[in-house]
Coordinates of C-alpha atoms and ligand atoms in Angstrom, one line a residue:
M20 CA 88.5 -29.4 -53.4
T21 CA 87.3 -31.8 -50.7
D22 CA 89.0 -35.0 -50.1
R23 CA 87.6 -38.3 -51.3
L24 CA 87.1 -41.3 -49.1
T25 CA 89.7 -44.0 -49.5
R26 CA 89.8 -47.7 -48.5
T27 CA 91.0 -48.2 -44.9
T28 CA 91.3 -52.0 -45.1
P29 CA 92.7 -54.3 -47.8
K30 CA 90.2 -55.4 -50.4
P31 CA 88.8 -58.9 -49.6
K32 CA 88.4 -61.6 -52.2
A33 CA 84.8 -61.9 -53.4
G34 CA 82.6 -64.8 -52.3
I35 CA 79.3 -63.2 -52.7
V36 CA 77.5 -61.6 -55.6
H37 CA 74.8 -59.2 -54.5
L38 CA 71.9 -58.0 -56.7
G39 CA 70.5 -54.6 -55.7
P40 CA 73.3 -52.4 -54.2
G41 CA 70.9 -49.7 -52.9
A42 CA 70.9 -47.9 -49.6
F43 CA 69.5 -50.8 -47.6
F44 CA 72.1 -53.3 -48.8
R45 CA 74.8 -50.8 -47.9
A46 CA 73.5 -50.2 -44.4
F47 CA 72.8 -53.8 -43.8
N48 CA 74.3 -56.8 -45.7
A49 CA 77.6 -55.1 -46.5
V50 CA 78.0 -53.8 -42.9
Y51 CA 77.3 -57.2 -41.3
T52 CA 79.6 -58.9 -43.8
D53 CA 82.4 -56.4 -43.2
E54 CA 82.2 -56.9 -39.5
A55 CA 82.0 -60.7 -39.8
M56 CA 85.2 -60.7 -42.0
A57 CA 86.9 -58.3 -39.5
K58 CA 86.1 -60.7 -36.7
A59 CA 86.5 -64.1 -38.2
G60 CA 88.1 -63.7 -41.7
G61 CA 87.0 -65.5 -44.8
D62 CA 86.9 -64.6 -48.5
W63 CA 83.4 -63.1 -48.4
G64 CA 83.9 -59.8 -50.2
I65 CA 80.8 -58.7 -52.2
L66 CA 80.7 -58.0 -55.9
A67 CA 77.6 -55.7 -56.1
V68 CA 75.5 -55.8 -59.2
S69 CA 72.9 -53.2 -60.2
L70 CA 70.1 -54.5 -62.4
R71 CA 69.1 -51.0 -63.4
S72 CA 70.9 -47.7 -62.9
P73 CA 74.6 -47.0 -62.9
D74 CA 74.4 -44.7 -59.8
A75 CA 75.8 -47.1 -57.2
R76 CA 78.8 -48.0 -59.5
D77 CA 79.4 -44.3 -60.3
Q78 CA 79.4 -43.5 -56.6
L79 CA 81.4 -46.5 -55.4
A80 CA 84.0 -47.0 -58.2
P81 CA 86.0 -43.8 -57.5
Q82 CA 86.3 -44.9 -53.8
D83 CA 87.4 -48.4 -54.8
G84 CA 84.1 -49.8 -53.3
A85 CA 84.6 -48.2 -49.8
Y86 CA 81.9 -46.0 -48.3
T87 CA 80.6 -44.6 -45.0
A88 CA 77.7 -46.1 -43.1
V89 CA 76.4 -43.5 -40.7
T90 CA 74.2 -44.5 -37.7
L91 CA 71.7 -41.8 -36.7
G92 CA 70.7 -42.2 -33.1
P93 CA 68.4 -39.9 -31.2
E94 CA 71.5 -38.5 -29.5
G95 CA 73.8 -38.1 -32.4
R96 CA 75.7 -39.8 -35.2
E97 CA 78.5 -42.3 -35.6
A98 CA 80.3 -43.2 -38.8
Q99 CA 82.1 -46.4 -39.9
V100 CA 84.0 -47.0 -43.2
V101 CA 82.8 -50.2 -44.8
G102 CA 85.2 -52.2 -47.0
S103 CA 83.4 -55.4 -47.9
I104 CA 82.4 -54.3 -51.5
T105 CA 85.0 -55.4 -54.0
G106 CA 83.4 -53.9 -57.1
C107 CA 80.2 -53.0 -58.8
L108 CA 78.8 -54.1 -62.1
V109 CA 75.9 -52.5 -64.0
A110 CA 73.9 -55.3 -65.6
P111 CA 72.3 -53.5 -68.5
E112 CA 75.8 -52.4 -69.7
D113 CA 77.2 -55.9 -69.8
P114 CA 74.9 -58.7 -68.7
G115 CA 77.5 -61.3 -69.9
A116 CA 80.0 -60.0 -67.3
V117 CA 77.5 -60.4 -64.6
L118 CA 76.7 -64.0 -65.6
E119 CA 80.4 -64.7 -65.8
A120 CA 80.9 -63.4 -62.2
M121 CA 77.9 -65.4 -60.9
A122 CA 79.2 -68.6 -62.6
D123 CA 82.7 -68.3 -61.0
P124 CA 83.0 -71.1 -58.4
A125 CA 84.6 -68.7 -55.9
I126 CA 81.1 -67.2 -55.6
R127 CA 79.2 -69.3 -53.0
I128 CA 76.3 -67.0 -52.2
V129 CA 74.1 -64.7 -54.4
S130 CA 72.1 -62.4 -52.2
L131 CA 69.3 -60.2 -53.2
T132 CA 67.7 -56.8 -52.2
I133 CA 65.8 -56.2 -55.3
T134 CA 62.5 -55.0 -53.7
E135 CA 59.2 -56.8 -53.9
K136 CA 58.7 -56.1 -57.6
G137 CA 62.1 -57.5 -58.5
Y138 CA 60.8 -61.0 -58.2
C139 CA 58.4 -60.5 -61.1
H140 CA 55.8 -62.5 -59.3
N141 CA 52.1 -62.1 -59.0
P142 CA 51.8 -60.7 -55.4
A143 CA 48.5 -62.5 -54.7
T144 CA 49.7 -66.0 -55.9
G145 CA 53.5 -65.9 -55.5
K146 CA 53.9 -67.3 -59.0
L147 CA 56.2 -65.9 -61.7
M148 CA 54.4 -63.5 -64.1
R149 CA 55.0 -65.1 -67.4
D150 CA 53.7 -62.0 -69.2
H151 CA 56.0 -59.6 -67.3
P152 CA 57.9 -57.7 -70.0
D153 CA 61.3 -58.5 -68.4
I154 CA 60.4 -62.2 -68.2
V155 CA 59.2 -62.3 -71.8
H156 CA 62.5 -60.7 -72.8
D157 CA 64.6 -63.1 -70.7
L158 CA 63.0 -66.2 -72.0
E159 CA 63.8 -65.0 -75.5
H160 CA 67.4 -63.9 -74.6
P161 CA 68.5 -66.2 -71.8
E162 CA 72.1 -65.2 -72.1
A163 CA 71.4 -61.5 -71.8
P164 CA 68.8 -61.3 -69.1
R165 CA 67.3 -58.2 -67.4
S166 CA 65.4 -59.7 -64.4
A167 CA 66.7 -61.4 -61.2
P168 CA 65.0 -64.7 -62.1
G169 CA 66.6 -64.5 -65.5
F170 CA 70.1 -63.9 -64.1
L171 CA 69.9 -66.5 -61.4
T172 CA 68.6 -69.2 -63.8
A173 CA 71.2 -68.5 -66.5
A174 CA 74.1 -68.4 -63.9
L175 CA 72.9 -71.7 -62.3
A176 CA 72.7 -73.2 -65.8
R177 CA 76.3 -72.2 -66.5
R178 CA 77.5 -73.7 -63.2
R179 CA 75.7 -76.9 -63.9
A180 CA 77.1 -77.2 -67.4
A181 CA 80.6 -76.6 -66.0
G182 CA 80.2 -79.1 -63.2
H183 CA 80.5 -76.5 -60.5
P184 CA 78.4 -76.7 -57.4
P185 CA 75.6 -74.1 -57.2
F186 CA 75.6 -70.9 -55.1
T187 CA 73.1 -70.4 -52.3
V188 CA 70.4 -67.9 -53.1
L189 CA 69.8 -65.5 -50.2
S190 CA 66.7 -63.3 -50.6
C191 CA 66.8 -60.3 -48.3
D192 CA 63.6 -58.6 -49.3
N193 CA 60.5 -57.8 -47.2
L194 CA 58.4 -60.7 -48.4
P195 CA 57.0 -63.6 -46.5
S196 CA 58.9 -66.9 -47.0
N197 CA 61.3 -64.9 -49.2
G198 CA 63.5 -68.0 -49.8
A199 CA 60.6 -70.1 -51.0
L200 CA 59.4 -67.2 -53.2
A201 CA 62.8 -66.8 -54.8
K202 CA 62.9 -70.6 -55.4
Q203 CA 59.4 -70.5 -56.9
V204 CA 60.2 -67.7 -59.5
V205 CA 63.5 -69.3 -60.4
L206 CA 61.9 -72.7 -60.9
D207 CA 59.0 -71.3 -62.9
F208 CA 61.5 -69.5 -65.1
A209 CA 63.8 -72.6 -65.4
R210 CA 60.9 -74.9 -66.2
A211 CA 60.0 -72.6 -69.1
R212 CA 63.5 -73.2 -70.5
D213 CA 64.6 -76.7 -69.5
E214 CA 62.9 -79.3 -67.3
D215 CA 66.2 -81.0 -66.4
L216 CA 67.7 -77.7 -65.3
A217 CA 64.6 -77.0 -63.2
E218 CA 64.9 -80.4 -61.5
W219 CA 68.6 -79.9 -60.8
I220 CA 67.9 -76.5 -59.2
A221 CA 65.0 -77.9 -57.2
N222 CA 67.3 -80.6 -55.8
E223 CA 70.6 -78.9 -55.5
V224 CA 70.1 -75.2 -54.7
R225 CA 69.4 -73.8 -51.2
F226 CA 67.2 -70.8 -50.9
P227 CA 67.2 -69.9 -47.1
A228 CA 64.6 -67.5 -45.8
T229 CA 65.6 -64.3 -44.0
M230 CA 64.0 -61.6 -41.9
V231 CA 65.8 -58.3 -42.4
D232 CA 65.2 -55.1 -40.5
R233 CA 66.9 -51.7 -40.4
I234 CA 65.2 -48.4 -41.2
T235 CA 67.3 -46.8 -44.0
P236 CA 65.8 -43.8 -45.8
A237 CA 67.2 -42.8 -49.2
T238 CA 70.4 -40.8 -48.8
T239 CA 69.9 -37.1 -49.2
E240 CA 72.2 -34.2 -50.2
A241 CA 71.8 -33.0 -46.6
D242 CA 73.2 -36.3 -45.3
I243 CA 76.2 -36.0 -47.6
A244 CA 76.8 -32.4 -46.6
A245 CA 76.5 -33.3 -42.9
L246 CA 79.1 -36.1 -43.2
E247 CA 81.4 -33.8 -45.1
K248 CA 81.2 -31.2 -42.4
A249 CA 81.9 -33.8 -39.7
A250 CA 84.5 -36.0 -41.4
G251 CA 86.2 -33.6 -43.9
Y252 CA 85.5 -35.8 -47.0
S253 CA 82.7 -36.0 -49.4
D254 CA 81.2 -39.5 -49.9
P255 CA 78.3 -39.7 -52.4
A256 CA 78.1 -43.5 -51.7
M257 CA 77.3 -43.0 -48.0
V258 CA 74.2 -44.3 -46.3
A259 CA 72.5 -43.2 -43.1
A260 CA 70.4 -45.6 -41.0
E261 CA 68.9 -46.1 -37.5
P262 CA 70.9 -47.8 -34.8
F263 CA 68.6 -50.8 -34.6
R264 CA 69.3 -53.8 -36.8
Q265 CA 68.0 -57.3 -36.8
W266 CA 68.8 -60.1 -39.3
V267 CA 67.4 -63.6 -38.8
I268 CA 68.6 -66.2 -41.3
E269 CA 67.6 -69.8 -41.9
D270 CA 70.9 -71.5 -41.5
S271 CA 71.0 -73.5 -44.7
F272 CA 74.0 -72.8 -46.9
A273 CA 75.5 -75.4 -49.2
Q274 CA 79.0 -73.9 -49.4
G275 CA 79.5 -71.9 -46.2
R276 CA 78.8 -68.4 -45.2
P277 CA 80.4 -65.4 -43.4
A278 CA 80.6 -65.6 -39.6
W279 CA 77.4 -63.5 -39.4
D280 CA 76.5 -65.2 -36.2
E281 CA 79.5 -63.7 -34.5
V282 CA 78.3 -60.1 -35.2
G283 CA 74.7 -60.4 -33.9
V284 CA 72.9 -62.2 -36.7
Q285 CA 70.4 -64.8 -35.5
M286 CA 71.0 -68.1 -37.4
V287 CA 67.9 -70.2 -36.8
A288 CA 66.1 -73.3 -38.1
D289 CA 62.9 -71.5 -38.9
V290 CA 62.4 -67.8 -39.7
E291 CA 58.7 -67.7 -40.3
A292 CA 57.5 -66.4 -36.9
H293 CA 60.1 -63.6 -37.0
E294 CA 59.2 -62.7 -40.5
L295 CA 55.5 -62.5 -39.7
M296 CA 56.2 -60.3 -36.7
K297 CA 58.3 -57.9 -38.6
L298 CA 56.2 -57.7 -41.8
R299 CA 52.9 -57.3 -39.9
C300 CA 54.0 -55.1 -37.0
L301 CA 56.6 -52.9 -38.6
N302 CA 55.9 -52.8 -42.3
G303 CA 52.1 -53.0 -41.8
T304 CA 52.1 -49.9 -39.6
H305 CA 54.8 -48.2 -41.7
S306 CA 52.6 -48.4 -44.8
T307 CA 49.6 -47.3 -42.8
L308 CA 51.4 -44.3 -41.6
A309 CA 52.8 -43.7 -45.1
Y310 CA 49.3 -43.4 -46.7
L311 CA 47.3 -41.8 -43.9
G312 CA 50.2 -39.6 -42.8
Y313 CA 50.9 -38.4 -46.4
L314 CA 47.2 -37.6 -46.8
A315 CA 47.2 -35.7 -43.5
G316 CA 50.1 -33.6 -44.8
Y317 CA 53.0 -35.2 -42.9
E318 CA 56.3 -35.5 -44.7
T319 CA 58.1 -38.1 -42.6
I320 CA 57.2 -41.0 -40.3
A321 CA 58.7 -39.1 -37.3
E322 CA 56.4 -36.2 -38.0
T323 CA 53.4 -38.5 -38.4
V324 CA 53.9 -40.3 -35.1
A325 CA 54.5 -37.0 -33.3
D326 CA 50.8 -36.6 -33.8
P327 CA 49.4 -38.5 -30.8
D328 CA 46.4 -39.8 -32.8
F329 CA 48.7 -41.5 -35.3
A330 CA 50.8 -43.0 -32.5
A331 CA 47.6 -44.2 -30.9
L332 CA 46.6 -45.7 -34.3
C333 CA 49.7 -47.8 -34.3
R334 CA 49.2 -48.9 -30.7
K335 CA 45.6 -49.8 -31.3
M336 CA 46.3 -51.7 -34.5
W337 CA 49.1 -53.7 -32.8
D338 CA 47.1 -54.6 -29.7
E339 CA 43.7 -55.3 -31.2
E340 CA 44.4 -56.5 -34.8
I341 CA 48.0 -57.5 -35.5
I342 CA 49.5 -59.2 -32.4
P343 CA 46.5 -61.5 -31.9
T344 CA 47.3 -63.1 -35.3
L345 CA 50.9 -63.7 -34.6
P346 CA 52.8 -66.7 -33.2
R347 CA 55.4 -65.5 -30.7
P348 CA 58.9 -65.9 -32.2
E349 CA 61.5 -67.4 -29.9
G350 CA 63.2 -64.8 -27.8
E351 CA 60.7 -62.0 -28.6
D352 CA 58.1 -60.3 -26.5
L353 CA 55.6 -58.7 -28.9
A354 CA 54.5 -56.0 -26.5
R355 CA 58.1 -54.9 -26.0
Y356 CA 58.9 -55.3 -29.7
T357 CA 56.1 -52.9 -30.7
A358 CA 56.8 -50.4 -27.9
A359 CA 60.4 -50.3 -29.2
L360 CA 59.1 -49.9 -32.7
L361 CA 57.2 -46.7 -31.8
E362 CA 60.4 -45.3 -30.4
R363 CA 62.2 -46.2 -33.6
Y364 CA 59.6 -44.3 -35.6
R365 CA 60.0 -41.3 -33.3
N366 CA 63.8 -41.1 -33.9
P367 CA 64.2 -37.5 -35.0
G368 CA 67.6 -38.3 -36.6
I369 CA 65.8 -40.3 -39.3
R370 CA 63.9 -38.4 -42.0
H371 CA 62.0 -41.3 -43.6
R372 CA 59.6 -39.8 -46.1
T373 CA 56.0 -41.1 -46.1
W374 CA 56.2 -40.7 -49.9
Q375 CA 59.1 -43.1 -50.1
I376 CA 57.3 -45.9 -48.1
A377 CA 54.1 -45.3 -50.0
M378 CA 55.8 -46.6 -53.2
D379 CA 54.8 -49.9 -54.7
G380 CA 51.8 -50.5 -52.5
S381 CA 50.4 -53.1 -54.9
Q382 CA 53.5 -55.2 -54.2
K383 CA 53.5 -54.5 -50.4
L384 CA 49.9 -54.7 -49.2
P385 CA 49.4 -58.4 -49.4
Q386 CA 52.1 -59.4 -46.9
R387 CA 51.9 -56.2 -44.8
M388 CA 48.2 -56.0 -44.3
L389 CA 46.0 -58.3 -46.2
G390 CA 47.3 -61.5 -44.5
T391 CA 46.5 -60.0 -41.2
V392 CA 43.0 -58.9 -42.4
A393 CA 42.3 -62.4 -43.6
D394 CA 43.4 -64.0 -40.3
C395 CA 41.2 -61.5 -38.3
L396 CA 38.2 -62.3 -40.5
D397 CA 38.8 -66.0 -40.0
R398 CA 38.7 -65.4 -36.3
G399 CA 35.4 -63.5 -36.6
T400 CA 36.6 -60.0 -36.1
V401 CA 36.8 -57.1 -38.5
P402 CA 40.1 -55.2 -38.2
E403 CA 38.8 -51.6 -38.6
G404 CA 42.3 -50.0 -38.4
L405 CA 43.7 -52.2 -41.2
C406 CA 40.6 -51.5 -43.3
L407 CA 41.1 -47.8 -42.8
A408 CA 44.8 -48.3 -44.0
V409 CA 43.6 -50.1 -47.1
A410 CA 41.1 -47.3 -47.7
G411 CA 44.0 -44.8 -47.2
W412 CA 45.9 -46.6 -49.9
I413 CA 42.9 -46.5 -52.3
R414 CA 42.6 -42.7 -51.6
Y415 CA 46.3 -42.2 -52.1
V416 CA 46.6 -44.0 -55.5
S417 CA 43.8 -41.9 -56.9
G418 CA 46.7 -39.5 -57.5
T419 CA 45.3 -36.3 -55.9
D420 CA 45.7 -35.3 -52.2
E421 CA 43.3 -33.6 -49.9
A422 CA 44.2 -30.1 -51.1
G423 CA 43.7 -31.2 -54.8
T424 CA 47.4 -31.3 -55.5
P425 CA 48.7 -34.2 -57.7
I426 CA 50.5 -37.1 -55.9
D427 CA 53.5 -38.6 -57.6
V428 CA 52.3 -42.2 -57.2
R429 CA 55.1 -44.8 -57.9
D430 CA 53.8 -48.3 -58.5
P431 CA 54.2 -50.8 -61.3
M432 CA 50.3 -50.8 -61.4
A433 CA 50.0 -47.0 -61.0
D434 CA 47.9 -46.5 -64.1
R435 CA 45.4 -49.3 -63.4
L436 CA 45.2 -48.2 -59.8
R437 CA 44.4 -44.6 -60.7
V438 CA 41.7 -45.6 -63.2
A439 CA 40.1 -47.9 -60.5
A440 CA 40.5 -45.4 -57.6
T441 CA 38.9 -42.5 -59.6
S442 CA 36.0 -44.6 -61.0
A443 CA 32.4 -44.2 -59.8
D444 CA 32.9 -47.1 -57.4
P445 CA 36.5 -46.8 -56.3
V446 CA 36.5 -49.4 -53.5
D447 CA 34.9 -52.2 -55.6
A448 CA 37.0 -51.4 -58.6
V449 CA 40.3 -51.6 -56.6
L450 CA 39.3 -54.7 -54.7
A451 CA 38.6 -56.4 -58.0
L452 CA 42.3 -56.2 -58.9
D453 CA 43.2 -59.9 -58.2
A454 CA 46.9 -59.4 -58.5
V455 CA 46.6 -57.6 -55.1
F456 CA 43.5 -58.9 -53.4
P457 CA 42.9 -62.7 -53.1
V458 CA 39.3 -63.4 -54.5
K459 CA 38.1 -64.8 -51.2
L460 CA 39.1 -61.6 -49.3
A461 CA 37.7 -59.2 -52.0
R462 CA 34.4 -61.1 -51.8
D463 CA 34.1 -60.9 -48.0
A464 CA 31.3 -58.4 -47.4
R465 CA 32.6 -57.5 -43.9
F466 CA 36.0 -56.4 -45.4
R467 CA 34.5 -54.6 -48.4
D468 CA 32.0 -52.7 -46.2
A469 CA 34.6 -51.7 -43.7
V470 CA 36.9 -50.4 -46.4
A471 CA 34.1 -48.6 -48.2
S472 CA 32.9 -46.9 -45.0
A473 CA 36.5 -45.8 -44.1
H474 CA 37.0 -44.6 -47.7
D475 CA 33.7 -42.5 -47.5
R476 CA 34.9 -41.0 -44.3
L477 CA 38.4 -40.2 -45.7
M478 CA 36.7 -38.4 -48.6
R479 CA 34.4 -36.5 -46.4
D480 CA 36.5 -35.7 -43.3
G481 CA 40.1 -36.1 -44.4
A482 CA 42.8 -38.4 -43.0
A483 CA 43.6 -36.6 -39.8
R484 CA 39.9 -36.5 -38.5
T485 CA 39.3 -40.0 -39.7
V486 CA 42.2 -41.3 -37.7
Q487 CA 41.2 -39.2 -34.7
A488 CA 37.7 -40.7 -34.8
Y489 CA 39.1 -44.2 -35.0
V490 CA 41.4 -43.9 -32.0
R491 CA 39.1 -41.9 -29.7
Ligands
CS2_511 C1 59.6 -49.6 -45.5 C2 60.8 -50.5 -45.3 O1 60.0 -48.5 -47.5 C3 59.3 -49.3 -46.9 O2 58.3 -49.9 -47.5 O3 58.5 -50.0 -44.8 O4 61.8 -50.3 -46.2 C4 61.3 -50.5 -43.8 O5 61.9 -49.3 -43.5 C5 62.2 -51.6 -43.6 O6 61.6 -52.8 -43.9 C6 62.7 -51.6 -42.2 O7 63.5 -52.8 -41.9

C-alpha cells in the first residue's frame, strides 16, 4: 500500500472560514495563507466549508487537512505541502455546525470561492435572485441555509445577537467589484428577513474587493499518479497549478488579516483597474478560446493557442478591442501583461480543458465580454472578435458540435439556452435573455448584426476557418 501524506507543520488555530474548498482555493488562498503564517505567524488557519459535495472533506480529512500544491512550470514541477487548512465541514450534512463555526468570534474573515453562480444574483443586474430555489429555501429556513448569502446572513445575525463584532467577507471570485456584489446579495437577503439586521450589516461589515489570478485546472487522476511516482505518496487532495499567481486585495479588514503582503499579495486602496484588466484580458480571451477552441476540436487551451490563428485571435482582440477600454492599473503594462498571458496559455504543463472553462457561460459572459463590447460600442467601434466569441458561445450552447456529436453543456441556464440557440432565429432568441444581455446592448443593431453574421459564418464554415478569416 502506498503511504499517505501527513502534516509537516503543527495545525494552526482557525481565524478564517472559507466557503468553496475547490482546486482554486487550495492552489491560491490556502497557499498564500500558509506562507503568510510561516513568515509572520498569526492564528489564521482556515476551516474549509463545502456548500455541496463531500469530496473535499473526504480527501482532506484522512490527511488531517494537509495536501500537496504542485506548480507546473514549462520546465518541470515543484511540490509544497500546505498546512493552513484546519478542517473541512460539509454544509448539507450539518448546516448548524457551519453557522456555529462562522459565529465563533475567533473567526475574523469569511472568504469565498463559490464561483459566479454561488452569489445567486442576476448576472445582468447584480441583484439577488429572489426566486432562486436556494434563496426561496433559505428565506423559509434561515437557520438551515443552503446558499452563501443565506449562510453569511444567518451567521452575521448570530454574531450581532451575541454582541460579537462581525467577520470581514472576502469574495475571491472572478466577478467585477466582487466585494460590492457580495454585499449587495447579503443585504438583499437580510432585508427580506429583518431591516435592522440589514442596516447593521450595511454599517458594520466590510466587504473588500479582490482580484485573483492563478490558472488551476481540475485535478486529474494523471496528476495524482504523477505526484505519487515522484513523491512516493498518494494525495487525492492535491492540486496542480501554473507558476504565475497574482492577488490584489482592497485593504479593508475590520479585525486584521494574515500578513499576505509579506508573501507577494498586493494590498491596495482600489482594486477596480486590476480587476478589469484581469477579467477582460484573461477571462475574456479564456472564454473565447474555450468556445471557439472546443468547436474547432481542441481539448485544451495550450492546444488551442498552439494553432497560430487562435494565438493571433487573442493578440488582435487584446490590441484592437480590449486594451483600448481599460484604465492602466498602477504598476502594470498592458502590452507586457497580455504578452505574458499568451505564454501562460502556452504552458504545456497545464492541461486546462476548453470544456471546463466553457461551463457557466451565462454567468461569465457579462463581465468577461459584454462590458468590453458595450464600451467599444460607446466609443463608436464594433468589436468583431468579441462578437465572434459571443456567436461561438451561442453555437456551443446549442448542444451539438460541428461533427454532430452532443456537447455536455453545463450551465444553470442550459435548458433555456439550448431552446433559444436551436430555434429558427438563434441569435435574436439568445440575445433576448435579459439575465445575460442588458437590454440596451441586445437592442444595439451593430452588436446584433455582428453576432448574427459571425454565427452564420460559424454554421457555414466552422470555427477554425471563421477564426482564420478574422485574423488574416
Ligand atoms: C477560467 C478561470 O474556468 C474559467 O472560467 O477562465 O478559472 C481562470 O483560469 C482563472 O480565472 C485564472 O485566474
